């Protein structure tokens, strides 16, 4: 599953992602992004806060980035994937 990040206001500095999108393997929080060629990229992020189901990410991703939201603990950077997007 993926999510497309869309910041609704230019001054908005926080993206809300499901907790399942955040991965931490001992080096700090990160998310997997799907790049233009369909490869996974592990990118470090800054999490401003957590709620029960949501991580508020304040740095590391941009408007329009495609973020993997499920199964991130089983992924490897560089793997080619096919995104399935639902709205």
Coordinates of N, CA and C in Angstrom, one line a residue:
X1 N 0.8 -1.2 0.0 CA 0.0 0.0 0.0 C 0.9 1.2 0.0
X2 N 0.5 2.3 -0.7 CA 1.3 3.5 -0.7 C 0.3 4.7 -0.4
X3 N 1.0 5.8 -0.1 CA 0.2 7.0 0.1 C 0.9 8.1 -0.6
X4 N 0.2 9.0 -1.2 CA 0.7 10.2 -1.9 C 0.6 11.3 -0.9
X5 N 1.7 12.0 -0.6 CA 1.7 13.1 0.3 C 1.3 14.3 -0.4
X6 N 0.3 15.0 0.1 CA -0.1 16.3 -0.4 C -0.3 17.3 0.7
X7 N 0.5 18.3 0.7 CA 0.4 19.3 1.7 C -0.6 20.4 1.2
X8 N -1.6 20.6 2.0 CA -2.7 21.4 1.5 C -2.5 22.9 1.6
X9 N -1.6 23.3 2.3 CA -1.3 24.8 2.5 C 0.2 25.0 2.5
X10 N 0.6 26.0 1.7 CA 2.1 26.2 1.6 C 2.8 26.4 2.9
X11 N 2.1 26.9 3.9 CA 2.8 27.0 5.2 C 2.8 25.8 6.0
X12 N 2.1 24.8 5.6 CA 2.0 23.5 6.3 C 3.4 22.9 6.4
X13 N 3.8 22.5 7.5 CA 5.1 21.9 7.7 C 5.1 20.4 8.2
X14 N 3.9 19.8 8.2 CA 3.8 18.5 8.8 C 2.9 17.6 7.9
X15 N 3.4 16.4 7.6 CA 2.6 15.4 6.8 C 2.2 14.4 7.8
X16 N 0.9 14.0 7.7 CA 0.4 12.9 8.6 C 0.5 11.6 7.8
X17 N 1.2 10.7 8.4 CA 1.4 9.3 7.8 C 0.9 8.3 8.9
X18 N 0.4 7.2 8.4 CA 0.0 6.1 9.3 C 1.3 5.6 10.0
X19 N 1.2 5.2 11.3 CA 2.3 4.7 12.0 C 3.0 3.5 11.3
X20 N 2.3 2.8 10.5 CA 2.8 1.6 9.8 C 3.8 2.0 8.7
X21 N 3.8 3.3 8.4 CA 4.8 3.8 7.3 C 6.2 4.1 7.9
X22 N 6.3 4.2 9.2 CA 7.5 4.6 9.8 C 8.3 3.4 10.2
X23 N 9.6 3.4 9.8 CA 10.5 2.3 10.1 C 11.7 2.8 10.9
X24 N 12.1 2.1 11.9 CA 13.3 2.5 12.6 C 14.1 1.2 12.9
X25 N 15.2 1.1 12.2 CA 16.1 0.0 12.4 C 17.3 0.3 13.3
X26 N 17.1 1.3 14.2 CA 18.2 1.6 15.1 C 18.9 2.9 14.7
X27 N 18.6 3.4 13.6 CA 19.3 4.6 13.1 C 18.4 5.8 13.0
X28 N 17.2 5.7 13.5 CA 16.3 6.8 13.5 C 15.1 6.5 12.5
X29 N 14.1 7.3 12.6 CA 12.9 7.0 11.8 C 13.2 7.3 10.3
X30 N 12.6 6.4 9.5 CA 12.7 6.6 8.0 C 11.4 6.0 7.4
X31 N 11.2 6.4 6.1 CA 10.1 5.9 5.3 C 10.7 5.4 4.0
X32 N 9.9 4.4 3.4 CA 10.3 4.0 2.0 C 9.5 4.8 1.1
X33 N 10.1 5.4 0.1 CA 9.5 6.1 -1.0 C 9.7 5.3 -2.3
X34 N 8.7 5.4 -3.2 CA 8.8 4.8 -4.5 C 9.3 5.9 -5.5
X35 N 10.5 5.7 -6.1 CA 11.0 6.8 -7.0 C 10.3 6.7 -8.4
X36 N 10.7 7.5 -9.3 CA 10.1 7.6 -10.6 C 10.3 6.3 -11.4
X37 N 11.4 5.5 -11.1 CA 11.6 4.3 -11.9 C 11.0 3.1 -11.2
X38 N 10.3 3.3 -10.1 CA 9.6 2.2 -9.4 C 10.5 1.5 -8.4
X39 N 11.6 2.1 -8.0 CA 12.5 1.5 -7.0 C 12.3 2.1 -5.6
X40 N 12.5 1.3 -4.6 CA 12.3 1.8 -3.2 C 13.5 2.5 -2.8
X41 N 13.3 3.6 -2.1 CA 14.3 4.5 -1.5 C 14.0 4.6 0.0
X42 N 14.9 4.3 0.8 CA 14.8 4.5 2.3 C 15.3 5.9 2.6
X43 N 14.3 6.7 3.1 CA 14.7 8.1 3.4 C 14.5 8.4 4.8
X44 N 15.5 9.0 5.5 CA 15.3 9.4 6.9 C 14.3 10.6 7.0
X45 N 13.5 10.6 8.0 CA 12.6 11.6 8.3 C 12.7 12.1 9.7
X46 N 12.1 13.3 9.9 CA 12.0 13.8 11.3 C 10.5 13.7 11.7
X47 N 10.3 13.1 12.8 CA 8.9 12.9 13.3 C 8.7 13.9 14.4
X48 N 7.8 14.9 14.1 CA 7.5 15.9 15.1 C 6.7 15.4 16.3
X49 N 5.8 14.5 16.1 CA 5.0 13.9 17.1 C 4.3 12.6 16.6
X50 N 3.8 11.8 17.6 CA 3.0 10.7 17.3 C 1.7 10.8 18.0
X51 N 0.6 10.3 17.4 CA -0.6 10.1 18.1 C -0.9 8.6 18.1
X52 N -2.1 8.2 18.4 CA -2.4 6.8 18.5 C -2.2 6.0 17.2
X53 N -2.5 6.7 16.1 CA -2.5 6.0 14.7 C -1.6 6.8 13.7
X54 N -1.1 8.0 14.0 CA -0.5 8.8 13.1 C 0.8 9.3 13.5
X55 N 1.7 9.4 12.6 CA 3.0 10.1 12.8 C 3.0 11.4 12.0
X56 N 3.4 12.5 12.7 CA 3.4 13.8 12.1 C 4.9 14.1 11.7
X57 N 5.1 14.0 10.4 CA 6.5 14.1 9.8 C 6.7 15.5 9.4
X58 N 7.8 16.1 10.0 CA 8.0 17.5 9.7 C 9.2 17.8 8.8
X59 N 10.0 16.7 8.4 CA 11.1 16.9 7.5 C 11.4 15.5 6.8
X60 N 11.9 15.6 5.6 CA 12.3 14.4 4.9 C 11.5 13.9 3.8
X61 N 10.3 14.4 3.7 CA 9.4 14.1 2.5 C 8.9 15.4 2.0
X62 N 8.4 15.3 0.7 CA 7.9 16.5 0.0 C 6.5 16.2 -0.5
X63 N 5.9 17.2 -0.9 CA 4.6 17.1 -1.5 C 4.7 16.3 -2.8
X64 N 3.8 15.3 -2.9 CA 3.8 14.4 -4.1 C 4.6 13.1 -4.0
X65 N 5.4 13.0 -2.9 CA 6.2 11.8 -2.7 C 5.2 10.6 -2.5
X66 N 5.6 9.4 -3.0 CA 4.8 8.2 -2.8 C 5.4 7.4 -1.7
X67 N 4.7 7.3 -0.6 CA 5.2 6.7 0.6 C 4.6 5.3 0.8
X68 N 5.4 4.3 1.0 CA 4.9 2.9 1.3 C 4.3 3.0 2.7
X69 N 3.1 2.4 2.9 CA 2.5 2.5 4.2 C 2.3 1.2 4.9
X70 N 2.5 0.1 4.3 CA 2.3 -1.2 4.9 C 3.5 -2.2 4.6
X71 N 3.9 -3.0 5.5 CA 4.9 -4.0 5.2 C 6.3 -3.5 5.1
X72 N 6.6 -2.3 5.6 CA 7.9 -1.7 5.5 C 9.0 -2.5 6.1
X73 N 8.7 -3.2 7.2 CA 9.7 -4.0 7.9 C 10.3 -5.1 7.0
X74 N 9.6 -5.5 5.9 CA 10.1 -6.6 5.0 C 10.7 -6.1 3.8
X75 N 10.9 -4.8 3.6 CA 11.4 -4.2 2.3 C 12.9 -4.0 2.4
X76 N 13.4 -3.9 1.1 CA 14.9 -3.6 1.0 C 15.0 -2.5 0.0
X77 N 15.8 -1.5 0.3 CA 16.0 -0.3 -0.6 C 16.6 -0.8 -1.9
X78 N 16.1 -0.2 -3.0 CA 16.5 -0.6 -4.4 C 15.7 -1.6 -5.1
X79 N 14.8 -2.3 -4.3 CA 13.9 -3.3 -4.9 C 12.9 -2.6 -5.8
X80 N 12.7 -3.2 -7.0 CA 11.7 -2.6 -7.9 C 10.3 -3.1 -7.5
X81 N 9.4 -2.1 -7.4 CA 8.0 -2.5 -7.0 C 7.0 -1.9 -8.0
X82 N 5.8 -2.3 -7.9 CA 4.7 -1.8 -8.7 C 3.7 -1.2 -7.7
X83 N 3.5 0.1 -7.8 CA 2.6 0.7 -6.8 C 1.1 0.5 -7.3
X84 N 0.3 0.2 -6.3 CA -1.1 0.1 -6.5 C -1.8 1.2 -5.7
X85 N -2.4 2.2 -6.4 CA -2.9 3.3 -5.8 C -4.5 3.2 -5.8
X86 N -5.0 3.5 -4.6 CA -6.5 3.6 -4.5 C -6.8 4.9 -3.9
X87 N -8.0 5.4 -4.2 CA -8.4 6.7 -3.7 C -9.7 6.5 -2.9

